[in-house]
Coordinates of C-alpha atoms in Angstrom, one line a residue:
Chain S
M1 CA 11.1 -49.0 -39.8
P2 CA 13.6 -50.4 -37.3
Y3 CA 12.4 -51.0 -33.8
C4 CA 14.6 -50.5 -30.8
P5 CA 15.7 -53.8 -29.2
N6 CA 15.7 -52.1 -25.8
C7 CA 12.6 -50.1 -25.6
G8 CA 10.6 -51.1 -28.6
G9 CA 10.3 -47.6 -30.0
E10 CA 9.8 -47.0 -33.7
N11 CA 12.7 -45.3 -35.5
P12 CA 13.2 -43.9 -39.0
E13 CA 15.2 -45.8 -41.6
I14 CA 18.3 -43.6 -41.3
A15 CA 18.6 -44.0 -37.5
S16 CA 21.3 -46.1 -36.1
F17 CA 20.4 -45.4 -32.5
C18 CA 17.0 -45.2 -30.9
G19 CA 15.7 -41.7 -30.7
L20 CA 13.9 -42.5 -27.5
C21 CA 16.3 -44.4 -25.3
G22 CA 19.5 -44.1 -27.2
A23 CA 20.2 -47.8 -27.5
A24 CA 22.0 -49.1 -30.7
L25 CA 19.5 -50.3 -33.2
Y26 CA 21.9 -52.7 -35.0
A27 CA 24.4 -55.2 -33.8
A28 CA 27.0 -53.9 -36.4
P29 CA 27.3 -50.2 -37.1
P30 CA 25.6 -49.2 -40.3
L31 CA 27.9 -46.2 -40.6
G32 CA 31.5 -47.1 -40.1
P33 CA 33.3 -45.4 -37.2
P34 CA 35.0 -42.3 -38.4
Q35 CA 38.7 -42.0 -38.6
P36 CA 40.4 -41.6 -35.2
P37 CA 40.0 -38.0 -34.3
P38 CA 43.0 -35.8 -33.8
P39 CA 44.1 -35.2 -30.2
P40 CA 42.1 -32.4 -28.6
A41 CA 43.6 -29.0 -28.7
H42 CA 42.7 -28.4 -25.1
A43 CA 42.6 -30.8 -22.2
A44 CA 39.0 -31.9 -21.8
V45 CA 37.7 -31.5 -18.3
G46 CA 35.6 -34.5 -17.2
A47 CA 35.7 -36.1 -20.6
P48 CA 35.7 -39.9 -20.9
S49 CA 38.9 -41.4 -22.2
Q50 CA 39.6 -41.7 -25.9
A51 CA 39.1 -45.4 -25.7
A52 CA 35.7 -44.9 -24.1
T53 CA 34.5 -42.5 -26.8
S54 CA 35.5 -44.6 -29.7
A55 CA 34.6 -48.0 -28.2
R56 CA 31.0 -47.7 -29.4
P57 CA 30.2 -46.8 -33.0
A58 CA 29.1 -43.4 -34.1
G59 CA 25.9 -42.8 -35.9
I60 CA 22.9 -40.6 -36.3
L61 CA 20.7 -39.4 -33.5
H62 CA 17.7 -37.2 -34.0
W63 CA 14.7 -36.4 -31.8
T64 CA 11.8 -34.0 -31.2
T65 CA 11.4 -32.5 -27.8
S66 CA 9.8 -29.6 -26.0
F67 CA 12.1 -27.4 -24.0
A68 CA 11.1 -24.7 -21.4
L69 CA 11.4 -21.1 -22.3
A70 CA 10.9 -18.7 -19.3
T71 CA 12.0 -21.2 -16.7
N72 CA 15.1 -22.2 -18.7
R73 CA 18.4 -20.8 -17.3
F74 CA 20.0 -21.0 -20.8
V75 CA 17.2 -18.9 -22.4
L76 CA 17.3 -16.4 -19.6
Y77 CA 21.1 -16.2 -19.7
D78 CA 21.1 -15.7 -23.5
M79 CA 18.5 -13.0 -23.2
A80 CA 20.4 -11.2 -20.4
K81 CA 23.6 -11.4 -22.4
V82 CA 21.9 -9.7 -25.4
F83 CA 20.5 -6.9 -23.3
F84 CA 23.7 -6.5 -21.3
W85 CA 25.8 -6.1 -24.5
T86 CA 23.2 -3.8 -26.0
G87 CA 23.3 -1.5 -22.9
L88 CA 27.1 -1.6 -22.8
I89 CA 27.6 -0.7 -26.4
L90 CA 25.1 2.1 -26.1
S91 CA 26.9 3.4 -23.1
L92 CA 30.2 3.3 -24.8
I93 CA 28.8 5.3 -27.7
G94 CA 26.8 7.7 -25.5
V95 CA 29.3 8.7 -22.9
P96 CA 31.9 10.2 -25.3
I97 CA 29.0 12.0 -27.1
A98 CA 27.8 13.4 -23.8
L99 CA 31.3 14.5 -22.8
A100 CA 32.0 16.0 -26.2
N101 CA 28.7 17.9 -26.0
G102 CA 30.5 20.6 -24.0
A103 CA 28.5 20.7 -20.8
G104 CA 31.0 18.4 -19.1
R105 CA 29.8 17.0 -15.8
A106 CA 26.2 18.2 -16.1
S107 CA 26.0 16.5 -19.5
L108 CA 27.4 13.3 -18.0
E109 CA 24.8 13.4 -15.2
E110 CA 22.1 13.7 -17.8
W111 CA 23.6 10.7 -19.6
V112 CA 23.6 8.8 -16.3
N113 CA 19.9 9.6 -16.0
V114 CA 19.3 8.5 -19.5
L115 CA 21.2 5.3 -18.8
G116 CA 19.0 4.7 -15.8
M117 CA 15.9 5.2 -17.8
F118 CA 17.4 2.9 -20.5
T119 CA 18.0 0.2 -17.9
L120 CA 14.4 0.4 -16.8
I121 CA 13.2 0.1 -20.4
L122 CA 15.5 -3.0 -20.9
C123 CA 14.0 -4.5 -17.7
A124 CA 10.5 -3.8 -19.0
M125 CA 11.5 -5.5 -22.3
V126 CA 12.9 -8.6 -20.5
L127 CA 9.6 -8.8 -18.6
L128 CA 7.6 -8.4 -21.8
F129 CA 9.6 -11.2 -23.5
V130 CA 9.1 -13.4 -20.5
L131 CA 5.4 -12.7 -20.7
I132 CA 5.3 -13.6 -24.5
M133 CA 7.2 -16.8 -23.7
V134 CA 4.7 -17.7 -21.0
V135 CA 1.4 -16.4 -22.5
F136 CA 2.0 -16.9 -26.2
F137 CA 4.2 -20.0 -26.2
G138 CA 2.9 -21.6 -23.0
N139 CA 6.5 -21.7 -21.7
R140 CA 7.5 -24.5 -24.1
F141 CA 9.0 -24.7 -27.5
R142 CA 8.9 -27.8 -29.7
A143 CA 12.0 -28.4 -31.9
W144 CA 13.7 -31.2 -33.8
F145 CA 17.4 -31.9 -33.3
Y146 CA 19.8 -33.9 -35.4
L147 CA 23.3 -35.2 -34.8
G148 CA 25.1 -36.9 -37.6
P149 CA 28.5 -37.3 -39.2
Q150 CA 28.2 -34.1 -41.2
G151 CA 27.1 -31.8 -38.3
M152 CA 24.1 -31.0 -36.2
A153 CA 20.8 -29.5 -37.2
Y154 CA 17.9 -27.9 -35.6
E155 CA 14.4 -27.2 -36.9
T156 CA 11.5 -25.4 -35.2
R157 CA 8.5 -27.6 -34.8
S158 CA 6.4 -24.9 -33.1
R159 CA 3.6 -23.8 -35.4
R160 CA 3.0 -20.8 -33.2
A161 CA 6.6 -19.6 -33.8
T162 CA 6.5 -20.2 -37.6
W163 CA 3.1 -18.5 -37.9
S164 CA 4.1 -15.6 -35.8
N165 CA 7.2 -15.1 -37.9
R166 CA 5.2 -15.1 -41.1
A167 CA 2.6 -12.8 -39.5
A168 CA 5.3 -10.3 -38.5
I169 CA 6.6 -10.2 -42.1
V170 CA 3.1 -9.8 -43.5
A171 CA 2.1 -7.2 -40.9
G172 CA 5.4 -5.4 -41.5
I173 CA 4.8 -5.2 -45.2
L174 CA 1.1 -4.1 -44.8
G175 CA 2.1 -1.5 -42.2
A176 CA 5.2 -0.4 -44.1
S177 CA 7.4 -1.2 -41.1
A178 CA 10.8 -2.3 -42.2
G179 CA 11.7 -3.2 -38.6
A180 CA 8.8 -5.7 -38.3
V181 CA 9.7 -7.2 -41.6
G182 CA 13.3 -7.5 -40.6
A183 CA 12.5 -9.1 -37.3
G184 CA 10.2 -11.6 -39.0
L185 CA 12.8 -12.4 -41.6
I186 CA 15.6 -12.9 -39.0
A187 CA 13.3 -15.1 -36.9
S188 CA 12.3 -17.1 -40.0
S189 CA 16.0 -17.6 -40.9
Q190 CA 16.5 -19.2 -37.5
E191 CA 13.8 -21.8 -38.0
E192 CA 16.2 -24.2 -39.5
M193 CA 19.9 -24.3 -38.8
F194 CA 22.8 -26.6 -39.6
T195 CA 26.3 -26.4 -38.2
P196 CA 29.1 -28.6 -39.5
W197 CA 31.4 -30.1 -36.9
C198 CA 34.4 -28.2 -38.3
E199 CA 33.0 -25.0 -36.9
V200 CA 32.8 -26.4 -33.3
K201 CA 35.7 -25.2 -31.1
R202 CA 34.2 -25.7 -27.6
V203 CA 31.5 -27.9 -26.1
K204 CA 30.0 -27.4 -22.7
V205 CA 27.8 -30.3 -21.4
H206 CA 25.2 -29.8 -18.7
P207 CA 24.0 -33.3 -17.8
R208 CA 21.8 -31.9 -14.9
F209 CA 19.7 -30.2 -17.5
C210 CA 20.3 -32.6 -20.4
V211 CA 21.6 -29.7 -22.4
I212 CA 24.8 -29.5 -24.6
S213 CA 26.1 -26.1 -25.6
V214 CA 28.1 -26.1 -28.8
M215 CA 30.3 -23.1 -29.4
N216 CA 32.7 -21.7 -31.9
G217 CA 35.6 -19.5 -30.7
W218 CA 33.4 -16.8 -29.2
R219 CA 29.8 -17.6 -29.1
V220 CA 27.2 -20.4 -28.6
L221 CA 26.3 -21.9 -32.0
F222 CA 23.8 -24.4 -30.7
R223 CA 22.1 -25.5 -27.6
L224 CA 21.1 -29.1 -27.9
Y225 CA 18.1 -29.8 -25.7
C226 CA 18.2 -33.5 -25.2
T227 CA 15.8 -35.7 -23.3
P228 CA 16.9 -37.9 -20.3
A229 CA 16.3 -40.8 -22.6
N230 CA 18.9 -39.8 -25.2
Y231 CA 21.2 -37.4 -23.4
E232 CA 24.0 -39.9 -22.8
E233 CA 24.0 -41.0 -26.4
A234 CA 23.9 -37.3 -27.6
E235 CA 26.8 -36.4 -25.4
R236 CA 28.8 -39.4 -26.7
L237 CA 28.1 -38.5 -30.3
V238 CA 29.1 -34.8 -29.7
R239 CA 32.3 -35.9 -28.0
H240 CA 32.9 -38.3 -30.9
Y241 CA 32.2 -35.9 -33.8
A242 CA 33.6 -32.8 -32.2
A243 CA 36.7 -34.6 -31.0
G244 CA 38.9 -31.6 -31.7
A245 CA 36.9 -29.3 -29.5
A246 CA 37.5 -28.6 -25.9
V247 CA 34.8 -30.2 -23.8
T248 CA 33.9 -29.0 -20.3
G249 CA 31.5 -30.4 -17.8
G250 CA 30.0 -33.9 -18.4
L251 CA 28.9 -37.0 -16.8
A252 CA 32.3 -38.5 -16.1
Chain J
M1 CA 5.1 -24.8 1.4
I2 CA 8.4 -23.1 2.0
A3 CA 8.5 -22.1 -1.6
L4 CA 5.2 -20.3 -1.3
I5 CA 6.2 -18.6 2.0
Q6 CA 9.5 -17.5 0.4
R7 CA 7.7 -15.8 -2.5
L8 CA 5.0 -14.3 -0.3
L9 CA 7.7 -12.9 1.9
L10 CA 9.5 -11.5 -1.1
L11 CA 6.4 -9.8 -2.5
G12 CA 5.3 -8.6 0.9
G13 CA 8.8 -7.2 1.8
L14 CA 9.2 -5.4 -1.5
C15 CA 5.7 -4.0 -1.4
A16 CA 6.4 -2.7 2.2
A17 CA 9.6 -1.2 0.7
A18 CA 7.5 0.5 -2.0
W19 CA 5.1 1.8 0.6
D20 CA 7.9 3.3 2.7
F21 CA 9.6 4.6 -0.5
T22 CA 6.5 6.5 -1.7
Y23 CA 4.8 7.3 1.6
S24 CA 4.1 11.0 2.0
P25 CA 2.2 12.8 4.8
P26 CA -1.4 13.8 3.8
Q27 CA -0.7 17.5 4.3
L28 CA 2.3 19.7 4.9
V29 CA 2.9 22.9 6.7
A30 CA 5.6 25.3 5.5
A31 CA 6.8 27.9 7.9
R32 CA 9.3 30.8 7.8
A33 CA 10.2 33.8 9.9
I34 CA 9.5 37.1 8.3
D35 CA 10.8 40.6 8.7
A36 CA 7.8 42.8 7.6
K37 CA 10.0 45.9 7.3
A38 CA 12.6 44.2 5.1
E39 CA 9.9 42.8 2.9
Y40 CA 8.2 46.2 2.7
L41 CA 11.4 47.8 1.5
K42 CA 12.1 45.0 -0.9
R43 CA 8.7 45.4 -2.5
Y44 CA 8.2 49.2 -2.3
G45 CA 11.7 50.6 -1.7
P46 CA 14.0 52.1 -4.3
V47 CA 14.7 50.0 -7.3
P48 CA 18.1 48.3 -7.0
R49 CA 20.8 49.8 -9.2
Y50 CA 21.5 46.6 -11.0
R51 CA 18.1 46.5 -12.7
F52 CA 18.6 47.9 -16.1
G53 CA 16.5 48.5 -19.2
A54 CA 12.8 48.8 -19.7
M55 CA 11.9 46.4 -16.9
G56 CA 13.9 48.3 -14.4
A57 CA 12.5 51.6 -15.5
A58 CA 8.9 50.2 -15.5
E59 CA 9.4 48.9 -12.0
A60 CA 10.8 52.2 -10.8
L61 CA 7.8 54.0 -12.3
I62 CA 5.3 51.7 -10.7
R63 CA 7.0 52.1 -7.3
Q64 CA 7.1 55.9 -7.8
E65 CA 3.4 56.1 -8.6
T66 CA 2.3 53.6 -5.9
N67 CA 1.5 54.7 -2.4
P68 CA 2.3 51.7 -0.3
G69 CA 1.5 53.3 3.0
S70 CA 3.6 52.8 6.1
V71 CA 5.4 49.6 7.1
E72 CA 2.8 49.2 9.8
A73 CA 0.0 49.4 7.3
Y74 CA 1.8 46.8 5.2
R75 CA 2.2 44.5 8.1
A76 CA -1.5 45.0 9.1
G77 CA -2.4 44.0 5.6
L78 CA -0.6 40.7 6.0
F79 CA -2.1 40.0 9.3
K80 CA -5.6 40.0 8.0
R81 CA -5.0 36.3 7.6
T82 CA -3.8 35.1 10.9
V83 CA -3.6 32.0 13.0
A84 CA -3.1 32.0 16.7
A85 CA 0.3 31.2 18.0
D86 CA 0.6 27.9 19.9
P87 CA 1.8 28.6 23.4
S88 CA 3.7 25.2 23.4
W89 CA 6.1 26.4 20.7
P90 CA 9.7 26.5 22.0
A91 CA 11.2 29.9 22.6
G92 CA 13.9 29.5 20.0
L93 CA 11.5 28.4 17.2
V94 CA 11.8 31.6 15.1
A95 CA 15.6 31.7 15.6
D96 CA 15.7 28.0 14.4
L97 CA 13.7 28.9 11.3
V98 CA 16.0 31.8 10.5
A99 CA 19.0 29.5 11.0
A100 CA 17.6 26.9 8.7
A101 CA 17.5 29.5 5.9
K102 CA 21.2 29.9 6.4
G103 CA 21.8 26.2 6.4
G104 CA 22.1 25.7 10.2
G105 CA 20.0 24.8 13.2
P106 CA 17.9 21.7 13.8
Y107 CA 15.6 22.3 10.7
A108 CA 18.4 22.8 8.1
E109 CA 17.4 19.6 6.3
R110 CA 13.8 20.6 6.2
F111 CA 14.5 23.9 4.4
A112 CA 13.7 24.4 0.7
K113 CA 12.9 27.5 -1.3
S114 CA 12.5 30.0 1.7
Y115 CA 10.4 27.7 3.8
V116 CA 10.9 25.0 6.4
Y117 CA 8.6 22.1 5.9
F118 CA 6.8 20.0 8.4
A119 CA 4.1 17.2 8.2
A120 CA 0.8 18.7 9.3
G121 CA 0.6 15.9 11.9
E122 CA 3.9 16.7 13.6
P123 CA 3.5 17.8 17.2
L124 CA 5.1 21.2 16.6
F125 CA 2.4 22.4 14.2
A126 CA -0.4 19.9 14.9
G127 CA -2.1 22.6 17.0
I128 CA -2.3 25.2 14.2
A129 CA -2.9 22.8 11.3
P130 CA -6.7 22.9 11.7
Q131 CA -6.6 26.7 11.7
L132 CA -4.5 26.7 8.6
R133 CA -6.9 24.4 6.9
E134 CA -9.7 26.8 7.7
S135 CA -7.6 29.7 6.5
L136 CA -7.0 27.9 3.2
K137 CA -10.7 27.4 2.7
K138 CA -11.3 31.1 3.1
T139 CA -8.3 32.5 1.2
G140 CA -7.4 29.9 -1.4
Y141 CA -3.7 29.7 -1.9
L142 CA -2.8 32.7 0.3
N143 CA -0.6 32.4 3.3
A144 CA -1.4 32.9 7.0
Y145 CA 0.6 34.8 9.6
C146 CA 1.1 34.9 13.3
E147 CA 3.2 36.7 15.8
T148 CA 5.1 35.0 18.5
G149 CA 7.8 36.3 20.9
G150 CA 7.9 39.6 19.1
R151 CA 8.7 38.0 15.7
D152 CA 6.4 37.4 12.8
M153 CA 5.9 34.0 11.1
E154 CA 4.4 33.1 7.8
F155 CA 2.7 29.7 7.1
M156 CA 1.7 27.8 4.0
Y157 CA -0.6 24.8 4.1
H158 CA -0.1 22.2 1.4
A159 CA -3.1 19.9 1.0
E160 CA -1.3 18.3 -2.0
P161 CA 2.2 17.6 -0.7
H162 CA 3.5 16.3 -4.1
S163 CA 2.9 19.7 -5.6
S164 CA 5.0 21.5 -2.9
S165 CA 8.7 22.2 -3.0
A166 CA 9.3 20.2 0.2
P167 CA 12.7 18.4 0.5
V168 CA 12.7 14.7 0.0
G169 CA 13.3 14.0 3.7
V170 CA 9.9 15.7 4.6
L171 CA 8.0 14.7 1.6
F172 CA 9.0 11.0 1.8
P173 CA 10.0 10.6 5.5
Q174 CA 10.1 6.8 5.4
R175 CA 12.4 6.4 2.4
G176 CA 15.4 5.4 4.4
R177 CA 13.5 2.5 5.9
A178 CA 12.6 1.3 2.4
W179 CA 16.2 0.3 1.7
L180 CA 16.2 -1.7 4.9
W181 CA 13.1 -3.5 3.7
V182 CA 14.7 -4.3 0.4
A183 CA 18.0 -5.6 2.0
G184 CA 16.1 -7.6 4.6
T185 CA 13.7 -9.1 2.1
L186 CA 16.4 -10.1 -0.3
G187 CA 18.4 -11.5 2.6
A188 CA 15.5 -13.6 3.9
Y189 CA 14.8 -14.8 0.3
L190 CA 18.4 -15.9 -0.2
L191 CA 18.5 -17.5 3.3
L192 CA 15.4 -19.5 2.5
L193 CA 16.7 -20.6 -0.9
P194 CA 18.8 -23.5 0.3
L195 CA 15.7 -24.9 2.1
T196 CA 13.9 -25.2 -1.2
R197 CA 16.7 -27.4 -2.6
G198 CA 16.6 -31.1 -2.2
S199 CA 17.3 -34.4 -3.9
G200 CA 15.4 -35.6 -7.0
A201 CA 14.2 -34.1 -10.2
H202 CA 13.1 -30.5 -9.9
H203 CA 12.6 -27.3 -11.8
D204 CA 15.6 -25.2 -12.4
L205 CA 15.8 -23.2 -9.2
A206 CA 18.2 -20.6 -10.5
A207 CA 15.8 -19.7 -13.4
L208 CA 12.9 -19.6 -11.0
A209 CA 14.8 -17.3 -8.7
A210 CA 15.6 -14.9 -11.6
L211 CA 11.9 -15.0 -12.5
D212 CA 10.9 -14.4 -8.9
L213 CA 12.9 -11.2 -8.9
L214 CA 11.6 -10.3 -12.3
C215 CA 8.1 -10.6 -11.1
A216 CA 8.5 -9.2 -7.5
F217 CA 10.2 -6.0 -8.3
P218 CA 7.7 -4.8 -10.9
A219 CA 4.9 -6.0 -8.6
A220 CA 6.3 -3.7 -5.9
F221 CA 6.8 -0.9 -8.5
F222 CA 3.2 -1.1 -9.6
F223 CA 2.0 -1.3 -6.0
G224 CA 3.9 1.9 -5.1
L225 CA 3.2 3.8 -8.3
P226 CA -0.2 5.3 -7.3
F227 CA 1.2 6.6 -4.0
R228 CA 3.8 8.5 -6.0
V229 CA 1.6 9.7 -8.8
C230 CA -1.4 10.8 -6.6
D231 CA -1.1 14.0 -4.4
S232 CA -0.2 11.9 -1.4
T233 CA -0.5 8.4 0.0
Q234 CA -3.8 9.2 1.5
A235 CA -5.1 10.6 -1.8
A236 CA -4.4 7.3 -3.5
L237 CA -6.1 5.3 -0.7
D238 CA -9.1 7.6 -0.8
D239 CA -9.8 6.9 -4.4
P240 CA -8.7 3.3 -5.1
L241 CA -11.1 2.8 -8.0
G242 CA -9.6 5.7 -9.9
G243 CA -6.2 5.3 -11.4
P244 CA -4.7 3.1 -8.6
V245 CA -6.9 0.0 -9.3
W246 CA -5.2 -0.6 -12.7
S247 CA -1.8 -0.4 -11.2
W248 CA -2.7 -2.7 -8.3
A249 CA -4.3 -5.1 -10.8
V250 CA -0.9 -5.5 -12.4
T251 CA 0.5 -6.2 -9.0
A252 CA -2.1 -8.8 -8.5
V253 CA -1.3 -10.5 -11.8
L254 CA 2.4 -10.6 -10.9
A255 CA 1.5 -12.0 -7.5
L256 CA -0.4 -14.8 -9.2
A257 CA 2.7 -15.4 -11.4
L258 CA 4.8 -15.7 -8.2
I259 CA 2.4 -18.3 -6.8
G260 CA 2.8 -20.2 -10.1
L261 CA 6.6 -20.0 -9.7
A262 CA 6.2 -21.3 -6.1
R263 CA 4.2 -24.2 -7.5
R264 CA 7.0 -25.1 -9.8
A265 CA 9.7 -24.6 -7.2
A266 CA 7.9 -27.0 -4.8
W267 CA 7.5 -29.7 -7.5
R268 CA 9.9 -32.6 -6.9
L269 CA 10.1 -36.2 -8.0
E270 CA 12.5 -38.4 -6.0
V271 CA 13.1 -42.0 -5.2
D272 CA 13.2 -42.6 -1.5
G273 CA 14.1 -46.2 -0.7
Q274 CA 11.4 -48.2 -2.3
T275 CA 9.0 -45.3 -2.8
L276 CA 8.6 -42.7 -5.5
K277 CA 7.8 -39.4 -3.9
L278 CA 6.0 -36.7 -5.9
S279 CA 6.0 -33.5 -3.9
T280 CA 3.9 -30.5 -4.9
L281 CA 3.1 -27.2 -3.2
F282 CA 0.2 -28.7 -1.2
G283 CA 1.4 -32.2 -0.4
T284 CA 3.3 -35.3 -1.2
Q285 CA 2.1 -38.3 -3.2
Q286 CA 4.0 -41.5 -2.3
I287 CA 4.0 -44.3 -4.9
P288 CA 5.6 -47.6 -3.9
L289 CA 7.9 -48.8 -6.6
S290 CA 6.1 -52.1 -6.5
A291 CA 2.9 -50.4 -7.6
I292 CA 4.5 -49.2 -10.8
A293 CA 3.4 -51.4 -13.7
R294 CA 5.5 -49.6 -16.3
V295 CA 6.9 -46.2 -17.3
A296 CA 6.1 -45.2 -20.8
L297 CA 8.0 -42.5 -22.7
H298 CA 6.0 -39.7 -24.1
E299 CA 7.6 -37.7 -26.9
A300 CA 6.6 -34.4 -28.2
G301 CA 5.0 -34.6 -31.6
E302 CA 2.7 -32.9 -34.0
G303 CA 0.0 -31.1 -32.0
N304 CA 1.5 -32.5 -28.8
D305 CA 4.0 -30.5 -26.7
F306 CA 4.0 -32.9 -23.8
S307 CA 7.5 -34.4 -23.4
G308 CA 8.0 -36.7 -20.5
I309 CA 6.9 -40.0 -19.0
D310 CA 3.6 -41.7 -18.1
I311 CA 4.0 -43.7 -14.9
R312 CA 1.3 -46.4 -15.2
L313 CA 0.4 -47.9 -11.9
A314 CA -0.8 -51.4 -11.3
D315 CA -4.3 -50.2 -10.4
G316 CA -4.7 -48.5 -13.8
R317 CA -4.0 -45.0 -12.7
V318 CA -1.5 -42.9 -14.8
V319 CA 0.8 -40.2 -13.3
A320 CA 2.1 -38.0 -16.1
V321 CA 5.4 -36.3 -15.5
D322 CA 6.4 -33.5 -18.0
W323 CA 10.2 -33.3 -17.9
T324 CA 10.3 -30.0 -19.8
G325 CA 12.5 -27.6 -17.9
L326 CA 13.4 -30.2 -15.2
A327 CA 16.8 -30.5 -13.7
D328 CA 18.4 -33.7 -12.4
F329 CA 15.9 -36.0 -14.1
L330 CA 18.6 -38.3 -15.5
P331 CA 19.1 -40.3 -12.2
I332 CA 15.4 -40.9 -11.9
F333 CA 15.3 -42.0 -15.5
D334 CA 18.2 -44.4 -15.0
Y335 CA 16.5 -45.7 -11.9
F336 CA 13.4 -46.6 -13.9
R337 CA 15.7 -48.2 -16.5
R338 CA 17.5 -50.3 -13.9
Y339 CA 14.3 -51.2 -12.2
G340 CA 13.1 -52.6 -15.4
V341 CA 9.8 -50.7 -15.7
L342 CA 10.8 -48.4 -18.5
Q343 CA 8.9 -49.1 -21.7
A344 CA 8.5 -46.9 -24.7
K345 CA 5.2 -46.2 -26.3
P346 CA 5.2 -46.3 -30.1
A347 CA 6.9 -43.1 -31.1
T348 CA 4.4 -40.3 -31.9
N349 CA 6.7 -38.5 -34.3
L350 CA 10.2 -39.3 -35.4
S351 CA 10.2 -37.6 -38.7

């Protein structure tokens, strides 16, 4: 068990950097620095220079942390995005159907009313989800994150989440509800995730919140919820391993 | 404290908007000018030619076999249920009621389904409202009549305004003001928003603002719901322990949630010179940096969701700071590191 020379924290054998304060655990890098990364496809905004990112060795960083749910702008934004796209897609499907129904303007007015009702239902669902986050999860979610040469990983460490996922599946089977089973299975499949660096096309860093958003060409793959103790090291590793990705934001 | 005032203003303003949006007068009076002769002919005269088939034939037969009496007798039948005309009525009242039916005159916007609607408390009909109420007691749903200036008028008294066909402007007379409340409240909320900002580590104010709105609007909705669902605003207030109490209980729960959000919004940890300032909703705790013995990291682990730091003071006290959901904590953390008080506890879980 290596101990951190900076903070004294206990670290697992595979760690090359302290999971608590981010300091290097060894004088020499246990894992050799990777090959110089290819030049970034896009100009990185606010990114440190190439020399700065490769001056320190790369390695492995992993940590367990709790992140906020209802009072977290990223969670709220992701939820709002899902509901917005759901509403938009339903509108795009519904308006032509309403128009083709023959009643013309009257039918369209009916559809506008339906859309208004649908918006109210969506708002109620958002409120319900926020209530679940606050009441059931206590507005926090414990998870384990990993950054290494192969990619990044995430694992749910919230027992409530894993139990509720299993409960949804069992309740769905007992109640013959395919929807509940499906929801439980989808949630279970998200309990552990791994993304190789080759899939990463864009990175957006949010040092104010110690969050790093890792994206492919069109969506967020991962949100790395770091701690103030390891954020700088996590950002450095992401910049190092995802060297081909466009990075926006940052400490620099 | 500003954070709490800001949220109470938001809740109060939106509830005021809900009140104005749903407020309806306790009773309504519907009035119209009638022409007894025309009505007599419509009811007992020849069947119009456009009525075909069995129904038209049946109606013709009924009229043929019915002895309606004279127009005067018909009018006298109506005037069994009368109210006394108010001498203070303007001379052109009946003409205005007739004009309203044609979409003109001062009462055009109060016209709906043959009648012109007024709140029972309005000065114009306040004088006859008690008579109408008495008439309603005697005759149930039947209308009452009066003669003024040689013209006949018919009145309906609606003790349950929401069941009437009154236009929105009469049924919900304060609805226009509701939008002003909403705009003013949101404006005041946004104006106060910069005052809640400040230096140091704090909760994410944008997320809190989104949650404020997500709590305040439904709170106002559930506050106003009973006024809309019951027969009138007064009916909801007269029976608060019926249905309204459940709706208002939801409002109360959401109000408590807003107070919780205010508590988070007011929380702040900042370094001010040689002092660490911990601000909460009800006060500020100042800790001289010299009083800090060490700052220990506290990581979430098995059965422990707390993720943050323990500030251990020289006198043995411990101030625990949970950094979950905090913004701008990095500079504070760096300050502790530079100040040389940062010390990690043995990791609770690093598996």
